[in-house]
Amino acid sequence: MMRPGAKQYVVARPIYSEESFSEEHEKVYRPRKTILNHLEQFFTCDARRAKNAALSLLPIIGWLKIYRVKEWLLSDIVSGVSTGLVAVLQGLAYCLLASLPPWYGLFSAFFPVIIYFFLGTSRHISVGPFPVLCLMIGSVVTRLVPDEGPPLNITGFEGLTRDEQRVLVASSVTFLAGLMQLAMGVLQVGFVVMYLSDTLVSGFTTAAAIHILVSQLKFVLGLQVPGISGPLSIIYTLEIIFNKITSTNVCDVVISLVIMVVVFVVKEINDRFKSKLPVPIPIEVIMTVIACGLSYGFDFKTKYGIDVVGHIPKGYEPPMAPNLHIFQESAVEAFPMAIVGFAVAFSVAKVYSVKHDYTIDGNQELIAFGVSNIFGASFKSFAASTALSRSAVQESTGGKTQVAGLLSAVIVMIVTLAIGFLLDPLPKSVLGAVVIVNLKGMLMQVREIPYLWRRDKPDCVVWIGTCVAAILLGLDLGLAVGLGVELLSVVLRVQFPRCSVLANIKETDIYKDRKDYIDIYEPEGVKIFRIPSPIFFANIEFFRNKLVEAVGFNPLRVLRKRNKALRVIRKLLKKGDLQWTSTGFLNTSCGPIKESEDESSMEELDLPTDFKDLPARINWNADLPANIYVPRVDLHSLILDFAGVSFLDISALKGLKNLLKELIRVEVDIYIVACDVYILEKLHECCFFDDEVQPTMFFLTLHDAMLHILTKHPEMTQTNSDYEKITTTVTVHYPGGSLWSRDGNPTSHPETRF
């Protein structure tokens, strides 16, 4: 009897196999939908579904209805202006990564934002240039239109300047990446981003940061370095930089160092005192204005020969159709751009959606970015995603919705249409310094390596493999290698799981790995084997080997030895060299008896042992006549814990059935526990059961199977005093005295017996 409030439970109920439980407890019938049912549901349309589809495709309708003008508008205005100033500067700076004239970065900070305002589901990310994407575009641009030498022979390049050719390449690649994103969104395959783990993205973006750092050295040092793409491009670029290091422009170096130091210090102040500052100090904008003024006032371009932004045309250029020939040349690079752009934007959006308690739709985000890139590419912008620092500015300055993003686009438009000429004297070394300082967050991800090595070595290998591959082979091939390493690590973990032999924790119904605990009980002749992963074609042999290792014998070898022994015994009985007496077999032969090898019927050795024509059943664990040796099998019961098995494929079903038959044929009782109901259904559908492998071997829990074994083998309880340590009766005590039934009605039984 339980004391009220005791932190224990005791249950008294029958021992349940899966069959007995199904007979005693009726299941709820749930009709299965066929493919036709799903298709019918997919193509059925009514007013409610049409309304939901419209709200899904135009999320702006949903959040505009709840927009609080008095509470949110001022915050969105402040956030929009702050984000717009940063977007102008980052648009100019990141455009250098794409090997394009700087003012095209302003287009990328404007057109995609307009489309995302209507189609995006995130209220806080700032859409526009992202340095990793810009670098990936730059690698395609420099491959098709190199700095030195003629461009690739592409239809449509005739009569265009080098810059115009590069803009055509960048916009065409962006258009193709947008088409891929739109197609994935329409086909509802937004889940593909789940294959890019946080570890992989971290290693990839760290490698991208190193590429970006190297690419900006030529602006910081004031050197003329041609753009190089392809494997080992970073090595060749560094080689050229070191060969030209004596030609460094001292003015560019000084400007860059001053900008980097000041911006770094003020950013640290912003981070440390962000709770006290109403808005972060826009130090990049301030330093850019100062540098621009000094460059104009002291004529840095003429006196010191530094490279400046130069003339920024006013207004927007007419729309342009993409080049189909470039599609063919850049399709391989466009796909990783589409994936990376969406993955980064979605991960940032997810962080802010959790923080501010609203939902985002991955498939709709794909559609939003796809249409944004298609629309932007038509007006000569390049691929857009979101920059972490810019999104942080939009959120930290009080941005509530994408109204802030729209206002940031208005600021960019004002600069493009009216005051862009003020940025003509801006040194490119300033933009390079700003880019390098903003790499701090991505570069500091290197600190994750020791943590990953201590906590999860396979994840650490994924991080290092992705980072090294992306650095040496380029971002596109590096991403593919990283994804391959990641999938390989998952396959290896599933293919080689940590199997274990379990034992009972004394005086409980709990079973744990016997290597981890001292006070355990293992009934003699019983093994409990656990496999914590799905069983499929790649790991069924591993599962078999581990099980054979756990039980201590190979059942197929033992079976063949027994059948060979039966052959010998039958021959000896037939010859009269062996006789059956009341005390057992008697060897009447004087000479040694040799075991004959009959290879003509080896298949029969794998069949169940047949004792017909023999005077008695043979005890294989006793001494056999005529010096016949068969390996002893001390195991009489084997429990397989399937709690961690989520699926079985056809190859695994065949392998499992053969293994179970081998064990059954050597007189080992098999019990499978905690098997998923859908796996059981699949076993029935695949005709898994026969005269040897029967459904009665399936039990609800480990403890049910163990109690059944103890009941079936009473000699275990008589010879082993530890039997009393096995819990056999439990009664559940509810201190509150209130239970709830399935139909929701309370019952007031303080104690319940099952």
C-alpha positions in Angstrom: 0.0 0.0 0.0 1.3 3.4 -0.9 1.7 6.4 1.4 -0.2 9.4 0.1 2.2 11.8 -1.7 5.0 9.2 -2.0 7.2 9.8 -5.1 6.8 6.2 -6.2 4.4 4.3 -8.4 3.4 0.6 -8.4 1.5 -1.1 -11.2 -0.3 -4.4 -11.2 -1.5 -5.5 -14.6 -1.3 -8.6 -16.9 1.8 -9.3 -18.9 1.1 -8.0 -22.3 2.3 -9.2 -25.7 1.3 -7.2 -28.7 -1.3 -9.7 -29.6 -2.8 -10.0 -26.1 -2.9 -6.2 -25.7 -4.7 -5.8 -29.1 -7.2 -8.4 -28.1 -8.0 -6.7 -24.7 -7.9 -3.0 -25.9 -9.8 -1.8 -28.9 -8.0 0.6 -31.1 -9.4 3.7 -32.7 -10.0 3.2 -36.4 -8.3 5.8 -38.5 -9.0 5.5 -42.3 -5.9 5.9 -44.4 -5.9 8.4 -47.2 -4.9 7.2 -50.6 -3.0 9.1 -53.2 -6.2 9.9 -55.0 -7.6 11.4 -51.7 -4.6 13.6 -51.4 -4.8 14.7 -55.0 -8.5 15.4 -54.6 -7.8 17.5 -51.5 -5.0 19.4 -53.2 -7.1 20.4 -56.2 -10.2 21.2 -54.3 -10.9 24.9 -54.0 -13.5 26.8 -52.0 -13.9 30.4 -50.7 -12.0 29.7 -47.5 -9.1 28.0 -49.2 -8.9 30.8 -51.8 -8.7 33.3 -49.0 -6.0 31.4 -47.2 -4.0 31.1 -50.5 -4.2 34.8 -51.1 -3.1 35.6 -47.5 -0.3 33.1 -47.9 1.0 34.6 -51.2 0.6 38.1 -49.9 1.6 38.1 -46.3 1.4 41.9 -46.2 -2.4 41.6 -46.0 -2.1 39.7 -42.7 0.2 42.0 -40.8 -1.2 45.3 -42.3 -4.6 44.5 -40.7 -2.9 44.4 -37.2 -0.5 47.3 -37.8 -0.6 49.7 -34.8 0.1 53.1 -36.4 0.5 55.1 -33.2 2.8 52.5 -31.6 4.8 51.2 -34.5 5.1 53.9 -37.1 7.6 56.1 -35.4 9.8 53.1 -34.6 9.6 51.9 -38.2 10.6 55.4 -39.4 13.7 55.6 -37.1 14.6 52.0 -38.0 14.1 52.6 -41.8 16.3 55.7 -41.9 19.1 54.0 -39.9 18.9 50.9 -42.0 18.8 52.9 -45.2 22.0 54.7 -44.4 23.8 51.4 -43.7 22.2 49.8 -46.8 23.7 52.6 -49.0 27.2 52.1 -47.6 27.0 48.2 -47.7 25.5 48.3 -51.2 28.5 50.3 -52.4 31.0 48.2 -50.5 29.6 44.7 -51.2 29.4 45.5 -54.9 33.2 45.5 -55.0 33.0 41.8 -54.0 30.9 41.1 -57.1 33.5 42.9 -59.3 31.0 45.4 -60.5 30.9 49.2 -60.5 29.9 50.3 -57.0 26.6 52.1 -57.8 25.0 48.8 -58.9 25.0 47.8 -55.3 22.4 50.6 -54.7 20.1 48.8 -57.2 20.4 45.6 -55.1 19.5 47.5 -52.0 16.3 48.9 -53.6 14.5 46.6 -56.0 14.5 43.4 -54.0 13.3 45.2 -50.9 10.2 46.5 -52.7 9.1 43.0 -53.7 9.9 41.5 -50.4 7.7 44.1 -48.7 4.7 42.5 -50.3 5.7 38.8 -50.4 8.0 38.2 -47.4 6.8 36.7 -44.1 9.6 38.0 -41.9 9.0 41.4 -40.4 12.6 42.1 -39.3 15.2 41.0 -41.8 16.7 43.7 -44.1 16.8 42.4 -47.7 19.7 43.4 -49.9 23.3 42.5 -50.7 24.9 39.7 -48.7 28.7 39.5 -48.9 28.9 35.7 -49.4 26.5 35.9 -52.4 28.3 38.9 -53.8 31.6 36.9 -53.7 29.9 33.9 -55.4 28.6 36.2 -58.1 32.0 37.8 -58.4 33.6 34.4 -59.1 31.2 33.8 -62.0 31.7 37.3 -63.3 35.5 37.1 -63.3 35.4 33.6 -64.9 33.3 34.8 -67.8 34.7 38.3 -68.0 38.3 38.2 -66.6 40.3 41.3 -65.7 43.0 40.3 -68.1 42.4 38.7 -71.5 39.2 38.4 -73.7 35.9 37.4 -72.2 34.2 34.1 -72.9 32.6 33.8 -76.3 29.0 34.5 -75.3 26.3 35.7 -77.6 25.2 39.2 -76.6 28.6 40.5 -75.5 29.1 42.2 -78.9 29.4 46.0 -78.6 29.4 46.0 -74.8 32.1 47.5 -72.5 33.8 45.3 -69.9 31.6 46.7 -67.1 28.4 46.2 -69.2 29.4 42.6 -69.9 29.9 42.0 -66.2 26.6 43.6 -65.3 24.9 41.4 -67.9 26.5 38.3 -66.3 25.6 39.3 -62.8 22.0 40.1 -63.6 21.6 36.9 -65.7 23.0 34.7 -62.9 20.7 36.5 -60.4 17.7 35.9 -62.7 18.5 32.2 -62.9 19.0 31.9 -59.1 15.7 33.6 -58.7 14.0 31.2 -61.0 15.4 28.3 -59.0 14.1 29.8 -55.8 10.7 30.5 -57.2 10.5 26.9 -58.6 11.4 25.4 -55.2 8.9 27.6 -53.5 6.1 26.7 -55.9 6.9 23.0 -55.6 6.9 23.3 -51.8 10.5 22.1 -51.3 11.6 24.7 -48.7 12.6 21.8 -46.5 15.9 21.4 -48.5 17.4 24.1 -46.3 17.2 21.7 -43.4 20.0 19.7 -45.0 22.3 22.7 -44.3 23.0 22.3 -40.6 24.2 25.1 -38.4 27.6 23.5 -38.3 27.9 23.4 -42.1 26.7 27.0 -42.5 29.1 28.2 -39.9 32.1 26.5 -41.6 30.9 27.7 -45.0 30.4 31.4 -43.9 33.8 31.4 -42.1 35.5 30.2 -45.3 33.5 32.9 -47.2 34.7 35.5 -44.8 38.3 34.5 -45.5 37.7 34.8 -49.2 36.1 38.2 -48.7 39.1 39.3 -46.6 41.6 38.3 -49.2 39.5 40.0 -52.0 39.5 43.3 -50.1 43.2 43.4 -49.5 43.8 44.9 -53.0 41.6 47.9 -52.1 43.1 48.3 -48.6 46.6 48.1 -50.0 45.9 50.1 -53.2 47.1 47.3 -55.5 46.0 46.3 -59.0 45.2 42.6 -58.6 43.2 40.7 -61.3 40.2 38.8 -60.2 40.8 35.0 -60.1 38.2 32.3 -59.8 38.2 28.5 -59.5 40.0 26.1 -57.2 43.0 27.5 -55.3 42.1 31.0 -56.5 42.8 32.3 -52.9 46.3 30.9 -53.1 47.0 32.5 -56.5 45.5 35.9 -55.3 47.7 35.9 -52.2 50.7 35.1 -54.3 50.1 38.1 -56.6 49.5 40.4 -53.6 52.8 39.4 -51.9 54.6 39.8 -55.2 53.3 43.4 -55.5 53.4 44.3 -51.8 56.2 46.8 -52.4 53.8 48.8 -54.6 51.4 49.4 -51.7 49.8 52.9 -51.6 50.6 54.2 -48.1 47.6 56.6 -48.1 45.2 53.8 -48.7 46.8 51.7 -45.9 46.6 54.6 -43.4 43.0 55.4 -44.3 42.0 51.8 -44.0 43.7 51.3 -40.7 42.1 54.4 -39.2 38.6 53.4 -40.5 39.0 49.8 -39.2 40.2 50.8 -35.7 37.6 53.5 -35.2 34.7 51.4 -36.6 35.8 48.4 -34.5 36.0 50.3 -31.3 32.7 52.1 -31.7 31.0 48.8 -32.7 32.3 47.3 -29.4 30.8 50.2 -27.6 27.5 49.7 -29.4 27.5 46.0 -28.3 28.4 46.8 -24.7 26.0 49.6 -24.1 23.2 48.6 -26.5 20.7 48.6 -23.6 21.5 52.2 -22.8 21.8 53.6 -26.3 18.5 54.6 -28.0 19.9 53.6 -31.4 23.4 52.2 -32.3 25.9 54.8 -33.4 26.0 54.6 -37.2 29.8 54.8 -37.2 30.3 53.4 -40.7 28.1 56.2 -42.1 29.9 58.8 -40.0 33.4 57.6 -41.0 32.3 57.4 -44.7 31.1 61.0 -44.7 34.3 62.2 -43.0 36.5 60.2 -45.4 34.5 61.4 -48.4 34.9 65.0 -47.2 38.6 64.7 -46.6 39.2 63.0 -49.9 37.3 65.8 -51.7 39.0 68.6 -49.7 42.6 67.4 -50.0 42.1 65.8 -53.5 43.4 62.4 -52.4 42.9 61.0 -56.0 45.3 63.5 -57.6 47.9 63.9 -54.8 48.2 60.3 -53.6 46.9 58.3 -56.5 44.2 56.5 -54.5 41.3 54.7 -56.3 37.9 56.4 -55.6 34.3 55.4 -56.4 34.1 57.9 -59.2 31.1 59.1 -61.0 27.8 57.7 -59.8 25.1 58.1 -62.5 21.8 59.5 -61.4 18.6 57.5 -61.7 17.8 54.0 -62.8 18.7 52.2 -66.0 16.0 50.6 -68.2 15.2 47.0 -67.7 17.2 44.3 -69.4 16.4 40.7 -70.4 18.7 38.0 -69.1 21.1 36.2 -71.5 20.2 32.5 -72.1 23.8 31.7 -73.1 24.9 32.8 -69.7 22.3 30.6 -68.1 24.0 27.6 -69.7 27.4 28.7 -68.6 26.4 29.5 -65.0 23.7 27.0 -64.0 26.1 25.0 -61.8 27.0 28.2 -59.8 23.5 29.6 -59.7 22.0 26.7 -57.7 24.3 27.0 -54.7 23.6 30.7 -54.8 19.9 30.1 -54.6 20.4 27.7 -51.7 22.9 29.8 -49.7 20.9 33.0 -50.2 17.7 31.4 -48.9 19.4 29.4 -46.1 21.0 32.5 -44.6 17.9 34.6 -44.9 15.7 31.9 -43.5 17.9 31.2 -40.5 18.1 34.9 -39.6 14.3 35.3 -40.1 13.7 32.3 -37.9 15.8 33.8 -35.1 13.7 37.0 -35.1 10.4 35.2 -35.5 11.1 33.2 -32.4 12.2 36.3 -30.5 9.1 38.4 -31.5 6.6 35.5 -31.5 5.3 35.2 -35.0 5.5 32.5 -37.7 7.4 32.4 -41.0 6.8 30.2 -44.0 9.8 28.6 -45.6 8.1 28.0 -48.9 6.7 31.5 -49.1 10.2 32.9 -48.3 11.5 31.0 -51.3 8.8 32.5 -53.5 9.5 36.0 -52.0 13.3 35.8 -52.7 12.8 34.2 -56.0 10.5 37.0 -57.3 12.7 39.6 -55.7 15.7 38.4 -57.5 13.9 38.0 -60.8 12.5 41.5 -60.6 15.8 43.0 -59.4 17.8 41.2 -62.0 15.6 42.8 -64.7 16.8 46.2 -63.4 20.5 45.2 -63.3 20.7 44.4 -59.6 22.5 41.2 -58.3 21.4 38.4 -55.9 19.8 39.6 -52.7 19.6 37.9 -49.3 20.1 39.5 -45.9 23.2 40.8 -44.2 23.3 39.9 -40.5 24.7 43.3 -39.4 22.0 45.2 -41.4 19.2 43.1 -40.1 20.5 43.6 -36.6 20.4 47.4 -37.2 16.8 47.2 -38.4 15.7 45.1 -35.4 17.7 46.9 -32.7 16.6 50.4 -33.8 13.0 49.4 -33.1 11.8 48.1 -36.5 8.4 46.4 -36.1 7.5 45.4 -39.7 8.8 45.6 -43.2 7.6 49.3 -43.3 11.1 49.9 -42.0 12.5 48.0 -44.9 10.4 50.0 -47.4 11.7 53.3 -45.8 15.3 52.0 -46.1 14.6 51.5 -49.8 13.3 55.1 -50.0 16.6 56.3 -48.5 18.6 54.3 -51.0 16.4 55.7 -53.8 17.0 59.3 -52.6 20.8 58.7 -52.8 20.5 57.1 -56.2 18.3 59.9 -57.7 19.6 63.0 -56.0 22.7 62.9 -53.8 24.8 60.1 -55.2 27.3 62.6 -56.7 28.4 63.4 -53.1 30.0 59.9 -52.9 32.2 60.4 -56.0 35.4 61.2 -54.1 34.9 58.3 -51.6 38.1 56.1 -51.6 37.5 52.4 -52.3 39.9 51.6 -49.5 37.2 53.0 -47.1 34.6 50.6 -48.5 37.2 47.7 -48.3 37.9 48.6 -44.6 34.2 48.7 -43.8 33.7 45.2 -45.4 36.6 43.8 -43.4 35.4 45.2 -40.1 32.0 43.7 -40.7 33.6 40.2 -41.1 34.4 40.0 -37.4 31.2 38.0 -36.6 31.9 35.4 -39.3 35.6 35.1 -38.6 35.1 34.6 -34.9 33.1 31.5 -35.6 36.5 29.7 -35.6 36.1 29.6 -31.8 33.5 27.0 -32.3 36.1 24.4 -33.3 37.3 23.5 -29.7 33.7 23.3 -28.4 32.6 21.1 -31.3 35.7 18.8 -30.8 34.9 18.3 -27.2 31.1 17.9 -27.6 30.6 16.3 -31.0 33.6 15.2 -33.1 31.6 14.3 -36.3 30.1 17.8 -36.3 33.6 19.2 -35.9 34.8 17.2 -38.9 31.9 18.7 -40.9 32.8 22.2 -39.8 36.5 21.8 -40.7 35.9 19.9 -43.9 33.4 22.5 -45.2 35.6 25.4 -44.3 38.9 23.9 -45.7 37.1 22.8 -48.9 35.4 26.1 -49.4 38.7 28.0 -48.9 40.7 25.8 -51.3 38.2 24.8 -53.9 35.9 27.8 -54.0 32.6 28.5 -52.4 30.4 26.5 -54.9 32.5 23.3 -54.8 33.2 23.8 -51.1 29.5 23.8 -50.3 29.0 20.6 -52.3 31.9 19.0 -50.4 30.6 20.2 -47.1 27.2 18.8 -47.9 28.7 15.5 -48.9 30.8 15.3 -45.6 27.6 16.2 -43.6 25.5 13.5 -45.2 28.3 11.0 -44.9 28.6 11.7 -41.2 24.8 11.1 -40.8 25.0 7.9 -42.8 28.0 6.6 -40.7 26.2 7.4 -37.5 23.1 5.5 -38.6 25.1 2.7 -40.3 27.3 2.1 -37.2 25.1 2.9 -34.2 26.2 2.3 -30.6 24.5 -1.0 -29.8 24.4 -2.2 -26.2 23.5 -5.1 -24.0 21.0 -4.1 -21.3 20.5 -5.3 -17.7 17.8 -4.8 -15.1 18.3 -2.2 -12.4 17.5 -4.1 -9.3 14.1 -3.6 -7.7 12.9 -1.6 -10.7 11.4 -2.2 -14.1 14.2 -0.1 -15.6 16.8 -1.5 -18.0 20.1 0.2 -18.8 23.4 -0.5 -20.5 25.1 -3.0 -18.2 28.4 -1.2 -18.7 27.1 1.9 -17.0 25.7 0.6 -13.7 26.9 -1.6 -10.8 23.7 -2.7 -9.0 22.2 -4.7 -11.9 20.6 -8.1 -12.4 21.1 -10.3 -15.5 19.0 -13.5 -15.5 21.0 -16.5 -16.5 20.4 -17.5 -20.1 18.8 -14.2 -21.1 20.3 -11.4 -23.2 18.7 -8.0 -23.9 20.1 -6.3 -27.0 19.3 -2.8 -28.1 19.9 -1.1 -31.4 19.3 2.7 -31.3 18.8 3.4 -35.0 16.7 2.4 -38.0 17.6 -0.9 -39.6 18.1 -0.8 -43.3 20.2 -2.3 -46.1 23.4 -0.5 -45.1 23.5 -1.5 -41.4 21.7 -4.9 -41.3 25.1 -6.7 -41.5 26.5 -4.5 -38.8 23.4 -5.3 -36.7 23.9 -9.0 -37.2 27.6 -8.9 -36.3 27.0 -6.9 -33.2 24.2 -9.3 -32.1 26.4 -12.3 -32.7 29.1 -10.6 -30.7 26.7 -9.9 -27.9 25.3 -13.5 -27.6 28.7 -15.0 -27.9 28.1 -17.5 -30.7 27.2 -17.6 -34.4 23.8 -19.2 -34.7 24.3 -20.4 -38.3 27.6 -22.0 -37.4 26.1 -23.8 -34.4 23.1 -24.9 -36.5 25.4 -26.4 -39.1 27.5 -28.2 -36.4 24.3 -29.7 -34.9 23.0 -30.9 -38.2 26.5 -32.4 -39.0 26.4 -34.1 -35.6 23.0 -35.6 -36.4 24.3 -37.0 -39.6 27.1 -38.7 -37.8 24.9 -40.1 -35.1 22.4 -41.5 -37.6 25.3 -43.2 -39.5 26.7 -44.7 -36.3 23.3 -46.0 -35.3 22.8 -47.5 -38.7 26.2 -49.2 -38.6 25.6 -50.4 -35.1 28.6 -48.5 -33.7 26.2 -46.5 -31.5 23.4 -47.8 -29.4 20.7 -46.2 -27.3 20.3 -47.3 -23.6 18.3 -46.1 -20.7 21.3 -44.0 -19.6 21.9 -42.5 -23.1 24.0 -43.3 -26.1 26.6 -46.1 -25.9 29.5 -46.2 -28.2 30.2 -49.8 -29.2 33.0 -49.1 -31.7 36.6 -49.8 -30.6 38.3 -47.5 -33.1 38.2 -43.8 -33.4 35.2 -42.4 -35.3 35.8 -39.8 -38.0 33.3 -37.2 -38.9 32.5 -37.6 -42.6 32.1 -34.6 -44.8 29.2 -34.8 -47.3 29.3 -31.7 -49.4 26.6 -32.8 -51.7 23.8 -31.6 -49.4 25.3 -28.5 -47.6 21.9 -26.7 -48.0 20.4 -29.2 -45.6 22.7 -28.0 -42.8 20.9 -24.7 -42.7 17.5 -26.3 -42.1 16.0 -26.9 -38.6 17.4 -29.8 -36.7 15.2 -32.9 -37.3 15.2 -35.6 -34.6 13.0 -38.1 -36.5 14.3 -41.7 -36.7 16.3 -41.0 -33.4 15.3 -42.8 -30.2 15.4 -39.5 -28.2 15.9 -35.8 -28.4 19.5 -34.7 -28.0 20.6 -32.4 -25.2 23.1 -30.3 -27.1 24.6 -28.8 -23.8 25.4 -32.3 -22.5 28.4 -34.5 -23.5 27.7 -36.0 -26.9 28.6 -39.6 -27.9 31.6 -40.6 -30.1 33.6 -37.5 -29.1 31.3 -35.4 -31.3 31.8 -31.7 -30.5 29.1 -29.0 -30.9 29.5 -25.5 -29.5 27.4 -25.0 -26.3 24.6 -22.5 -26.3 23.8 -21.3 -22.8 21.3 -18.7 -24.0 17.6 -19.7 -24.0 16.0 -16.3 -24.5 17.0 -13.2 -26.4 15.1 -9.8 -26.1 15.6 -7.3 -28.9 14.7 -3.8 -27.9 13.3 -2.0 -30.9 12.4 1.3 -29.2 15.0 3.1 -31.2 14.1 1.5 -34.6 12.0 4.0 -36.6 11.9 2.0 -39.9 12.9 -1.2 -41.6 13.4 -1.5 -45.4 12.9 -4.7 -47.4 16.6 -5.7 -47.3 16.5 -5.3 -43.5 13.3 -7.4 -43.3 15.0 -10.3 -45.2 18.2 -10.1 -43.1 16.3 -9.8 -39.8 14.0 -12.8 -40.7 17.0 -15.0 -41.6 18.8 -14.0 -38.4 15.7 -14.8 -36.3 15.2 -18.1 -38.0 18.9 -19.1 -37.3 18.4 -18.3 -33.6 15.1 -20.1 -33.3 16.6 -23.1 -35.0 19.3 -23.3 -32.3 16.5 -23.3 -29.6 16.7 -19.6 -28.6 13.4 -17.9 -27.9 13.2 -14.5 -29.5 11.2 -11.6 -28.0 11.0 -8.2 -29.7 9.8 -5.3 -27.5 8.7 -1.7 -27.9 8.2 -2.1 -31.7 6.6 0.8 -33.5 3.0 0.0 -34.6 3.7 1.0 -38.2 6.7 -1.3 -38.3 4.4 -4.1 -37.1 1.9 -3.3 -39.8 4.7 -3.4 -42.4 5.8 -6.8 -41.1 2.3 -8.2 -41.6 2.0 -6.6 -45.0 5.4 -8.0 -46.2 4.5 -11.6 -45.0 7.2 -11.5 -42.4 5.6 -14.2 -40.2 5.5 -17.9 -40.8 5.6 -21.2 -38.8 8.9 -20.2 -37.2 8.8 -16.4 -36.9 5.4 -15.7 -35.2 3.7 -12.5 -34.0 3.6 -13.9 -30.5 7.3 -12.9 -30.1 6.3 -9.2 -29.9 5.8 -7.7 -26.4 4.8 -4.2 -25.3 7.7 -3.5 -23.0 11.0 -4.9 -22.0 9.6 -5.7 -18.5 6.7 -7.6 -20.0 9.0 -9.8 -22.0 11.3 -10.4 -19.0 8.4 -11.4 -16.7 7.1 -13.7 -19.4 10.6 -15.4 -19.6 10.7 -15.8 -15.8 7.3 -17.4 -16.0 8.3 -19.7 -18.8 11.5 -20.8 -17.1 10.6 -21.2 -13.4 14.0 -22.9 -12.8 15.6 -19.5 -13.0 13.6 -18.3 -10.0 14.5 -21.4 -8.0 18.3 -21.3 -8.6 18.9 -17.5 -8.5 18.1 -15.6 -5.3 18.3 -12.3 -7.3 14.9 -13.1 -8.8 13.2 -11.3 -6.0 15.0 -8.1 -7.1 12.8 -8.1 -10.3 9.8 -5.9 -9.8 6.7 -7.9 -10.6 3.8 -5.7 -9.3 3.2 -2.0 -9.5 0.3 0.1 -8.3 -0.1 3.7 -9.5 -0.8 6.3 -6.8 -2.1 9.7 -7.7 -1.5 12.1 -4.8 -4.1 14.5 -6.1 -6.7 11.8 -6.3 -8.0 12.9 -9.8 -7.6 11.0 -13.0 -8.7 11.9 -16.5 -10.2 9.4 -18.9 -10.0 9.5 -22.7 -13.3 11.2 -23.1 -12.2 14.0 -20.8 -14.3 13.1 -17.8 -12.5 13.2 -14.4 -12.5 10.2 -12.1 -11.7 10.3 -8.4 -9.8 7.2 -7.6 -6.7 7.9 -5.6 -5.3 4.4 -6.5 -5.6 2.6 -9.8 -4.7 -1.0 -10.6 -4.1 -2.3 -14.1 
